[in-house]
Amino acid sequence: MRRLAAKAPRESSRVSGRPVLPLSKDPRPIGVFDSGLGGLTIVREIRRVLPDENIVYFGDMARLPYGTKSREQILSFSIQNTLFLIRRKVKAVVIACNSSSSAAYSFLKSHFNLPILDVIVPAAESAASATRKGRIGVIATQATIESRAYEKALSRRAPEADIFTASCPLFVPLVEEGWLETPVTREIAGIYLNPLKARGIDTLILGCTHYPMLRDIIAKVMGPGVKLVDSITPTVEK
Ligand code: DGL
C-alpha cells in the first residue's frame, strides 16, 4: 500500500511527483467521486486495503454520464464535486473517474491544497509493466479517448508501445442499468472489442471505472492472451 498509505511527511504530500495520502492517524475521511456507480470499484478496494479509513463517496447520478460531455463541462462538474467533498472535511480526494481525471486532474491538483489522486497514471503504469509485445489497447469513454490522456501517460512510460484506442459509450449505461451479463451486453462488447483484438494487442486498459464491472464479458471477447488492466488496484496500492 504505497500510494494511499505510504508514510508521507506532513509537509510533503508528494512522492515521485504524485500525491500520497497522509497516514490514517488523520481521522478525516477520504473523499471519492465519480459520475455514478463506477467509482465504487475504487471504494471497495480502499475498504479492502485501508479498512480503518472513513470514505465519503459522491456519485453524480444526476449528471451522468460524463463521458459524452465536453471537457469544459466535465472540468466544471469535477471542481464542484471536489468542493462538495472538501465541505465534508475530507483529507484527500480520489478522482475515481477517468473522464474527470483526463479533464480535470491537472487543474484540481494545482488549485486545491490537499492530495488529489487520479486513476489514469496508475493504470498507464500498470499497463506499461504488463505489456510484453508493446501493443496496448485502451477502452474508455469518448471524453477520455478524445483527451488522449492515456497516450500521453503511456508515451512516458512505454515510449516504444503501439497504442490502439476505442470509445465504448454504451458500456456506462449498461453498467448503470445492471446489465452486466445480458446477451445484448455481450453483443455490444463484441462490436466494440473485436477490432482491438484484431490489432494483436496483448494488454487492454479498462480506462473507465465502470468497465471492471464488465470484466468477465470483456475477458471472454479478448481471450486469454490479453491482459486486462484497470485503475482499481494500482490507484489504491501504488
Ligand atoms: N466512470 C467514469 C469514467 O471512469 C465516467 C463514466 C461516464 O460518466 O461516462 O470515465
PDB file of C-alpha atoms and ligand atoms in Angstrom:
ATOM      1  CA  MET A   1       0.000   0.000   0.000  1.00  0.00           C
ATOM      2  CA  ARG A   2       2.221   2.816  -1.133  1.00  0.00           C
ATOM      3  CA  ARG A   3       0.189   5.367  -2.907  1.00  0.00           C
ATOM      4  CA  LEU A   4      -2.590   5.748  -0.376  1.00  0.00           C
ATOM      5  CA  ALA A   5      -0.946   4.662   2.824  1.00  0.00           C
ATOM      6  CA  ALA A   6       2.773   5.180   2.415  1.00  0.00           C
ATOM      7  CA  LYS A   7       4.239   7.216   5.190  1.00  0.00           C
ATOM      8  CA  ALA A   8       4.187  10.723   3.834  1.00  0.00           C
ATOM      9  CA  PRO A   9       5.716  13.529   5.833  1.00  0.00           C
ATOM     10  CA  ARG A  10       3.067  16.099   6.557  1.00  0.00           C
ATOM     11  CA  GLU A  11       4.887  18.897   4.740  1.00  0.00           C
ATOM     12  CA  SER A  12       5.371  16.763   1.649  1.00  0.00           C
ATOM     13  CA  SER A  13       2.303  15.051   0.255  1.00  0.00           C
ATOM     14  CA  ARG A  14       4.115  14.010  -2.916  1.00  0.00           C
ATOM     15  CA  VAL A  15       6.280  11.051  -3.780  1.00  0.00           C
ATOM     16  CA  SER A  16       7.749  10.996  -7.287  1.00  0.00           C
ATOM     17  CA  GLY A  17       5.577  13.988  -8.152  1.00  0.00           C
ATOM     18  CA  ARG A  18       2.356  12.165  -7.289  1.00  0.00           C
ATOM     19  CA  PRO A  19       0.320  12.675  -4.155  1.00  0.00           C
ATOM     20  CA  VAL A  20       0.042  10.099  -1.426  1.00  0.00           C
ATOM     21  CA  LEU A  21      -2.375  10.305   1.411  1.00  0.00           C
ATOM     22  CA  PRO A  22      -1.266  11.199   4.921  1.00  0.00           C
ATOM     23  CA  LEU A  23      -1.303   8.139   7.143  1.00  0.00           C
ATOM     24  CA  SER A  24      -4.586   7.294   8.702  1.00  0.00           C
ATOM     25  CA  LYS A  25      -3.743   8.894  12.048  1.00  0.00           C
ATOM     26  CA  ASP A  26      -5.723  11.716  10.446  1.00  0.00           C
ATOM     27  CA  PRO A  27      -9.326  10.798  11.275  1.00  0.00           C
ATOM     28  CA  ARG A  28     -10.873  12.781   8.447  1.00  0.00           C
ATOM     29  CA  PRO A  29     -12.461  10.762   5.631  1.00  0.00           C
ATOM     30  CA  ILE A  30     -11.116  10.185   2.135  1.00  0.00           C
ATOM     31  CA  GLY A  31     -13.358  11.768  -0.499  1.00  0.00           C
ATOM     32  CA  VAL A  32     -14.060   9.801  -3.669  1.00  0.00           C
ATOM     33  CA  PHE A  33     -16.139  10.904  -6.627  1.00  0.00           C
ATOM     34  CA  ASP A  34     -17.363   9.549  -9.937  1.00  0.00           C
ATOM     35  CA  SER A  35     -20.237  10.299 -12.253  1.00  0.00           C
ATOM     36  CA  GLY A  36     -22.130   7.281 -10.898  1.00  0.00           C
ATOM     37  CA  LEU A  37     -21.515   3.734  -9.718  1.00  0.00           C
ATOM     38  CA  GLY A  38     -18.134   3.202 -11.361  1.00  0.00           C
ATOM     39  CA  GLY A  39     -16.088   4.763  -8.566  1.00  0.00           C
ATOM     40  CA  LEU A  40     -17.473   2.194  -6.144  1.00  0.00           C
ATOM     41  CA  THR A  41     -14.973  -0.243  -7.678  1.00  0.00           C
ATOM     42  CA  ILE A  42     -12.254   2.006  -6.199  1.00  0.00           C
ATOM     43  CA  VAL A  43     -14.118   2.407  -2.885  1.00  0.00           C
ATOM     44  CA  ARG A  44     -14.286  -1.372  -2.497  1.00  0.00           C
ATOM     45  CA  GLU A  45     -10.514  -1.581  -2.927  1.00  0.00           C
ATOM     46  CA  ILE A  46      -9.840   1.287  -0.495  1.00  0.00           C
ATOM     47  CA  ARG A  47     -12.019  -0.519   2.053  1.00  0.00           C
ATOM     48  CA  ARG A  48     -10.108  -3.747   1.485  1.00  0.00           C
ATOM     49  CA  VAL A  49      -6.665  -2.177   1.773  1.00  0.00           C
ATOM     50  CA  LEU A  50      -7.433   0.536   4.317  1.00  0.00           C
ATOM     51  CA  PRO A  51     -10.273  -0.881   6.406  1.00  0.00           C
ATOM     52  CA  ASP A  52      -9.955   1.796   9.079  1.00  0.00           C
ATOM     53  CA  GLU A  53     -10.459   4.730   6.736  1.00  0.00           C
ATOM     54  CA  ASN A  54     -13.748   6.540   6.516  1.00  0.00           C
ATOM     55  CA  ILE A  55     -14.894   7.338   3.000  1.00  0.00           C
ATOM     56  CA  VAL A  56     -17.281   9.929   1.648  1.00  0.00           C
ATOM     57  CA  TYR A  57     -18.461   8.877  -1.803  1.00  0.00           C
ATOM     58  CA  PHE A  58     -20.136  11.188  -4.264  1.00  0.00           C
ATOM     59  CA  GLY A  59     -21.718   9.631  -7.368  1.00  0.00           C
ATOM     60  CA  ASP A  60     -23.066  12.375  -9.589  1.00  0.00           C
ATOM     61  CA  MET A  61     -26.056  10.345 -10.828  1.00  0.00           C
ATOM     62  CA  ALA A  62     -27.992  13.490 -11.693  1.00  0.00           C
ATOM     63  CA  ARG A  63     -25.474  14.475 -14.393  1.00  0.00           C
ATOM     64  CA  LEU A  64     -24.292  11.039 -15.552  1.00  0.00           C
ATOM     65  CA  PRO A  65     -22.781  10.245 -17.997  1.00  0.00           C
ATOM     66  CA  TYR A  66     -19.697  12.459 -18.018  1.00  0.00           C
ATOM     67  CA  GLY A  67     -18.019  10.649 -20.868  1.00  0.00           C
ATOM     68  CA  THR A  68     -20.197  12.150 -23.584  1.00  0.00           C
ATOM     69  CA  LYS A  69     -19.843  15.723 -22.299  1.00  0.00           C
ATOM     70  CA  SER A  70     -17.383  18.451 -23.203  1.00  0.00           C
ATOM     71  CA  ARG A  71     -14.076  18.884 -21.404  1.00  0.00           C
ATOM     72  CA  GLU A  72     -15.308  22.229 -20.015  1.00  0.00           C
ATOM     73  CA  GLN A  73     -18.430  20.639 -18.550  1.00  0.00           C
ATOM     74  CA  ILE A  74     -16.528  17.755 -17.010  1.00  0.00           C
ATOM     75  CA  LEU A  75     -13.980  20.181 -15.557  1.00  0.00           C
ATOM     76  CA  SER A  76     -16.728  22.298 -14.056  1.00  0.00           C
ATOM     77  CA  PHE A  77     -18.505  19.235 -12.559  1.00  0.00           C
ATOM     78  CA  SER A  78     -15.202  17.977 -11.178  1.00  0.00           C
ATOM     79  CA  ILE A  79     -14.489  21.297  -9.445  1.00  0.00           C
ATOM     80  CA  GLN A  80     -17.991  21.266  -7.929  1.00  0.00           C
ATOM     81  CA  ASN A  81     -17.575  17.669  -6.778  1.00  0.00           C
ATOM     82  CA  THR A  82     -14.231  18.479  -5.169  1.00  0.00           C
ATOM     83  CA  LEU A  83     -15.718  21.480  -3.358  1.00  0.00           C
ATOM     84  CA  PHE A  84     -18.615  19.304  -2.202  1.00  0.00           C
ATOM     85  CA  LEU A  85     -16.172  16.786  -0.723  1.00  0.00           C
ATOM     86  CA  ILE A  86     -14.000  19.497   0.835  1.00  0.00           C
ATOM     87  CA  ARG A  87     -17.078  20.874   2.581  1.00  0.00           C
ATOM     88  CA  ARG A  88     -17.406  17.399   4.087  1.00  0.00           C
ATOM     89  CA  LYS A  89     -13.926  17.838   5.517  1.00  0.00           C
ATOM     90  CA  VAL A  90     -12.109  15.165   3.533  1.00  0.00           C
ATOM     91  CA  LYS A  91      -8.331  14.838   3.849  1.00  0.00           C
ATOM     92  CA  ALA A  92      -7.811  13.842   0.204  1.00  0.00           C
ATOM     93  CA  VAL A  93      -9.812  13.446  -2.976  1.00  0.00           C
ATOM     94  CA  VAL A  94      -9.692  10.419  -5.275  1.00  0.00           C
ATOM     95  CA  ILE A  95     -10.991  11.205  -8.752  1.00  0.00           C
ATOM     96  CA  ALA A  96     -12.463   7.746  -9.323  1.00  0.00           C
ATOM     97  CA  CYS A  97     -13.427   8.639 -12.863  1.00  0.00           C
ATOM     98  CA  ASN A  98     -11.219   8.553 -15.932  1.00  0.00           C
ATOM     99  CA  SER A  99     -13.281  11.182 -17.741  1.00  0.00           C
ATOM    100  CA  SER A 100     -12.791  13.604 -14.829  1.00  0.00           C
ATOM    101  CA  SER A 101      -9.155  12.604 -14.400  1.00  0.00           C
ATOM    102  CA  SER A 102      -8.477  13.375 -18.055  1.00  0.00           C
ATOM    103  CA  ALA A 103     -10.313  16.706 -17.991  1.00  0.00           C
ATOM    104  CA  ALA A 104      -9.600  17.983 -14.505  1.00  0.00           C
ATOM    105  CA  TYR A 105      -6.696  16.294 -12.723  1.00  0.00           C
ATOM    106  CA  SER A 106      -4.072  18.935 -13.560  1.00  0.00           C
ATOM    107  CA  PHE A 107      -6.446  21.742 -12.663  1.00  0.00           C
ATOM    108  CA  LEU A 108      -7.599  20.207  -9.372  1.00  0.00           C
ATOM    109  CA  LYS A 109      -4.069  19.282  -8.371  1.00  0.00           C
ATOM    110  CA  SER A 110      -2.786  22.796  -8.915  1.00  0.00           C
ATOM    111  CA  HIS A 111      -5.766  24.658  -7.433  1.00  0.00           C
ATOM    112  CA  PHE A 112      -6.619  22.682  -4.302  1.00  0.00           C
ATOM    113  CA  ASN A 113      -4.421  22.382  -1.275  1.00  0.00           C
ATOM    114  CA  LEU A 114      -4.989  18.709  -0.436  1.00  0.00           C
ATOM    115  CA  PRO A 115      -3.812  15.476  -2.034  1.00  0.00           C
ATOM    116  CA  ILE A 116      -5.695  14.694  -5.236  1.00  0.00           C
ATOM    117  CA  LEU A 117      -5.322  11.261  -6.842  1.00  0.00           C
ATOM    118  CA  ASP A 118      -6.217  10.397 -10.418  1.00  0.00           C
ATOM    119  CA  VAL A 119      -6.862   6.997 -11.988  1.00  0.00           C
ATOM    120  CA  ILE A 120      -5.112   7.372 -15.349  1.00  0.00           C
ATOM    121  CA  VAL A 121      -1.441   7.475 -14.362  1.00  0.00           C
ATOM    122  CA  PRO A 122      -1.697   4.340 -12.172  1.00  0.00           C
ATOM    123  CA  ALA A 123      -3.445   2.368 -14.941  1.00  0.00           C
ATOM    124  CA  ALA A 124      -0.903   3.532 -17.529  1.00  0.00           C
ATOM    125  CA  GLU A 125       1.972   2.466 -15.261  1.00  0.00           C
ATOM    126  CA  SER A 126       0.364  -0.901 -14.752  1.00  0.00           C
ATOM    127  CA  ALA A 127      -0.132  -1.422 -18.495  1.00  0.00           C
ATOM    128  CA  ALA A 128       3.432  -0.354 -19.254  1.00  0.00           C
ATOM    129  CA  SER A 129       4.761  -3.046 -16.953  1.00  0.00           C
ATOM    130  CA  ALA A 130       2.234  -5.650 -18.104  1.00  0.00           C
ATOM    131  CA  THR A 131       2.809  -5.469 -21.859  1.00  0.00           C
ATOM    132  CA  ARG A 132       5.217  -7.929 -23.431  1.00  0.00           C
ATOM    133  CA  LYS A 133       4.696  -7.119 -27.105  1.00  0.00           C
ATOM    134  CA  GLY A 134       4.269  -3.363 -26.688  1.00  0.00           C
ATOM    135  CA  ARG A 135       0.771  -3.446 -28.168  1.00  0.00           C
ATOM    136  CA  ILE A 136      -1.621  -1.783 -25.737  1.00  0.00           C
ATOM    137  CA  GLY A 137      -5.337  -1.201 -26.217  1.00  0.00           C
ATOM    138  CA  VAL A 138      -7.304   1.418 -24.308  1.00  0.00           C
ATOM    139  CA  ILE A 139     -11.077   1.420 -23.956  1.00  0.00           C
ATOM    140  CA  ALA A 140     -12.704   4.388 -22.280  1.00  0.00           C
ATOM    141  CA  THR A 141     -15.415   6.991 -22.651  1.00  0.00           C
ATOM    142  CA  GLN A 142     -15.435   9.328 -25.610  1.00  0.00           C
ATOM    143  CA  ALA A 143     -14.173  12.199 -23.415  1.00  0.00           C
ATOM    144  CA  THR A 144     -11.200  10.187 -22.140  1.00  0.00           C
ATOM    145  CA  ILE A 145     -10.288   8.878 -25.584  1.00  0.00           C
ATOM    146  CA  GLU A 146     -10.536  12.331 -27.175  1.00  0.00           C
ATOM    147  CA  SER A 147      -8.362  13.859 -24.444  1.00  0.00           C
ATOM    148  CA  ARG A 148      -5.557  11.431 -25.445  1.00  0.00           C
ATOM    149  CA  ALA A 149      -4.711  11.276 -21.733  1.00  0.00           C
ATOM    150  CA  TYR A 150      -3.684   7.610 -21.957  1.00  0.00           C
ATOM    151  CA  GLU A 151      -1.442   8.178 -24.968  1.00  0.00           C
ATOM    152  CA  LYS A 152       0.257  10.996 -23.047  1.00  0.00           C
ATOM    153  CA  ALA A 153       0.636   8.927 -19.882  1.00  0.00           C
ATOM    154  CA  LEU A 154       1.917   5.925 -21.866  1.00  0.00           C
ATOM    155  CA  SER A 155       4.296   7.919 -24.027  1.00  0.00           C
ATOM    156  CA  ARG A 156       6.487   8.469 -20.963  1.00  0.00           C
ATOM    157  CA  ARG A 157       6.097   5.003 -19.501  1.00  0.00           C
ATOM    158  CA  ALA A 158       6.083   2.795 -22.601  1.00  0.00           C
ATOM    159  CA  PRO A 159       7.550   5.042 -25.316  1.00  0.00           C
ATOM    160  CA  GLU A 160       8.008   2.200 -27.806  1.00  0.00           C
ATOM    161  CA  ALA A 161       4.482   0.833 -27.452  1.00  0.00           C
ATOM    162  CA  ASP A 162       1.813   0.994 -30.120  1.00  0.00           C
ATOM    163  CA  ILE A 163      -1.439   2.250 -28.614  1.00  0.00           C
ATOM    164  CA  PHE A 164      -4.885   1.428 -30.017  1.00  0.00           C
ATOM    165  CA  THR A 165      -7.926   3.153 -28.553  1.00  0.00           C
ATOM    166  CA  ALA A 166     -11.694   2.733 -28.740  1.00  0.00           C
ATOM    167  CA  SER A 167     -14.526   4.529 -27.006  1.00  0.00           C
ATOM    168  CA  CYS A 168     -17.358   2.332 -25.744  1.00  0.00           C
ATOM    169  CA  PRO A 169     -20.180   4.782 -24.977  1.00  0.00           C
ATOM    170  CA  LEU A 170     -22.846   2.136 -24.340  1.00  0.00           C
ATOM    171  CA  PHE A 171     -20.892   0.393 -21.582  1.00  0.00           C
ATOM    172  CA  VAL A 172     -21.647   3.029 -18.907  1.00  0.00           C
ATOM    173  CA  PRO A 173     -25.454   2.959 -19.311  1.00  0.00           C
ATOM    174  CA  LEU A 174     -25.367  -0.842 -19.426  1.00  0.00           C
ATOM    175  CA  VAL A 175     -23.493  -0.939 -16.106  1.00  0.00           C
ATOM    176  CA  GLU A 176     -25.749   1.675 -14.532  1.00  0.00           C
ATOM    177  CA  GLU A 177     -28.730  -0.483 -15.579  1.00  0.00           C
ATOM    178  CA  GLY A 178     -27.086  -3.534 -14.039  1.00  0.00           C
ATOM    179  CA  TRP A 179     -26.985  -5.310 -17.430  1.00  0.00           C
ATOM    180  CA  LEU A 180     -23.682  -6.987 -16.714  1.00  0.00           C
ATOM    181  CA  GLU A 181     -24.283 -10.426 -18.214  1.00  0.00           C
ATOM    182  CA  THR A 182     -27.024  -9.998 -20.801  1.00  0.00           C
ATOM    183  CA  PRO A 183     -26.905 -11.130 -24.458  1.00  0.00           C
ATOM    184  CA  VAL A 184     -27.153  -7.528 -25.612  1.00  0.00           C
ATOM    185  CA  THR A 185     -24.150  -6.559 -23.471  1.00  0.00           C
ATOM    186  CA  ARG A 186     -22.164  -9.468 -24.918  1.00  0.00           C
ATOM    187  CA  GLU A 187     -23.064  -8.443 -28.444  1.00  0.00           C
ATOM    188  CA  ILE A 188     -22.129  -4.811 -27.874  1.00  0.00           C
ATOM    189  CA  ALA A 189     -18.853  -5.881 -26.259  1.00  0.00           C
ATOM    190  CA  GLY A 190     -18.026  -7.929 -29.349  1.00  0.00           C
ATOM    191  CA  ILE A 191     -18.737  -4.998 -31.648  1.00  0.00           C
ATOM    192  CA  TYR A 192     -16.527  -2.636 -29.637  1.00  0.00           C
ATOM    193  CA  LEU A 193     -13.709  -5.039 -28.833  1.00  0.00           C
ATOM    194  CA  ASN A 194     -13.203  -7.294 -31.836  1.00  0.00           C
ATOM    195  CA  PRO A 195     -11.465  -4.562 -33.875  1.00  0.00           C
ATOM    196  CA  LEU A 196      -8.994  -4.058 -30.994  1.00  0.00           C
ATOM    197  CA  LYS A 197      -8.454  -7.782 -30.729  1.00  0.00           C
ATOM    198  CA  ALA A 198      -7.690  -7.874 -34.448  1.00  0.00           C
ATOM    199  CA  ARG A 199      -4.826  -5.416 -33.802  1.00  0.00           C
ATOM    200  CA  GLY A 200      -2.997  -8.090 -31.823  1.00  0.00           C
ATOM    201  CA  ILE A 201      -2.882  -6.208 -28.538  1.00  0.00           C
ATOM    202  CA  ASP A 202      -1.543  -8.111 -25.531  1.00  0.00           C
ATOM    203  CA  THR A 203      -2.752  -5.642 -22.878  1.00  0.00           C
ATOM    204  CA  LEU A 204      -6.049  -3.814 -22.595  1.00  0.00           C
ATOM    205  CA  ILE A 205      -6.598  -0.874 -20.261  1.00  0.00           C
ATOM    206  CA  LEU A 206     -10.142  -0.658 -18.898  1.00  0.00           C
ATOM    207  CA  GLY A 207      -9.964   3.139 -18.912  1.00  0.00           C
ATOM    208  CA  CYS A 208     -13.281   3.814 -17.230  1.00  0.00           C
ATOM    209  CA  THR A 209     -14.104   2.895 -13.660  1.00  0.00           C
ATOM    210  CA  HIS A 210     -17.412   1.391 -14.778  1.00  0.00           C
ATOM    211  CA  TYR A 211     -15.741  -1.161 -17.049  1.00  0.00           C
ATOM    212  CA  PRO A 212     -14.316  -3.523 -14.413  1.00  0.00           C
ATOM    213  CA  MET A 213     -17.941  -4.458 -13.737  1.00  0.00           C
ATOM    214  CA  LEU A 214     -17.966  -5.889 -17.299  1.00  0.00           C
ATOM    215  CA  ARG A 215     -14.609  -7.600 -16.836  1.00  0.00           C
ATOM    216  CA  ASP A 216     -15.924 -11.143 -17.423  1.00  0.00           C
ATOM    217  CA  ILE A 217     -17.578 -10.262 -20.703  1.00  0.00           C
ATOM    218  CA  ILE A 218     -14.584  -8.220 -21.853  1.00  0.00           C
ATOM    219  CA  ALA A 219     -12.209 -11.055 -20.918  1.00  0.00           C
ATOM    220  CA  LYS A 220     -14.297 -13.530 -22.906  1.00  0.00           C
ATOM    221  CA  VAL A 221     -14.173 -11.405 -26.050  1.00  0.00           C
ATOM    222  CA  MET A 222     -10.460 -10.615 -25.765  1.00  0.00           C
ATOM    223  CA  GLY A 223      -9.393 -14.169 -24.892  1.00  0.00           C
ATOM    224  CA  PRO A 224      -6.696 -15.425 -22.537  1.00  0.00           C
ATOM    225  CA  GLY A 225      -3.801 -13.831 -24.450  1.00  0.00           C
ATOM    226  CA  VAL A 226      -4.832 -10.294 -23.492  1.00  0.00           C
ATOM    227  CA  LYS A 227      -4.111  -8.986 -20.028  1.00  0.00           C
ATOM    228  CA  LEU A 228      -6.789  -6.668 -18.654  1.00  0.00           C
ATOM    229  CA  VAL A 229      -5.535  -3.712 -16.631  1.00  0.00           C
ATOM    230  CA  ASP A 230      -7.784  -1.404 -14.639  1.00  0.00           C
ATOM    231  CA  SER A 231      -7.268   1.540 -12.305  1.00  0.00           C
ATOM    232  CA  ILE A 232      -8.567  -0.104  -9.178  1.00  0.00           C
ATOM    233  CA  THR A 233      -5.582  -1.832  -7.639  1.00  0.00           C
ATOM    234  CA  PRO A 234      -2.869   0.467  -8.984  1.00  0.00           C
ATOM    235  CA  THR A 235      -4.679   3.578  -7.746  1.00  0.00           C
ATOM    236  CA  VAL A 236      -5.067   2.265  -4.241  1.00  0.00           C
ATOM    237  CA  GLU A 237      -1.960   0.158  -3.822  1.00  0.00           C
ATOM    238  CA  LYS A 238       0.794   2.012  -5.643  1.00  0.00           C
TER     239      LYS A 238
HETATM  240  N1  DGL B   1     -16.741   6.069 -14.621  1.00  0.00           N
HETATM  241  C1  DGL B   1     -16.354   7.216 -15.346  1.00  0.00           C
HETATM  242  C2  DGL B   1     -15.033   7.077 -16.035  1.00  0.00           C
HETATM  243  O1  DGL B   1     -14.170   6.429 -15.490  1.00  0.00           O
HETATM  244  C3  DGL B   1     -17.400   8.008 -16.072  1.00  0.00           C
HETATM  245  C4  DGL B   1     -18.329   7.336 -16.982  1.00  0.00           C
HETATM  246  C5  DGL B   1     -19.312   8.329 -17.538  1.00  0.00           C
HETATM  247  O2  DGL B   1     -19.955   9.007 -16.746  1.00  0.00           O
HETATM  248  O3  DGL B   1     -19.403   8.436 -18.761  1.00  0.00           O
HETATM  249  O4  DGL B   1     -14.800   7.614 -17.085  1.00  0.00           O
END
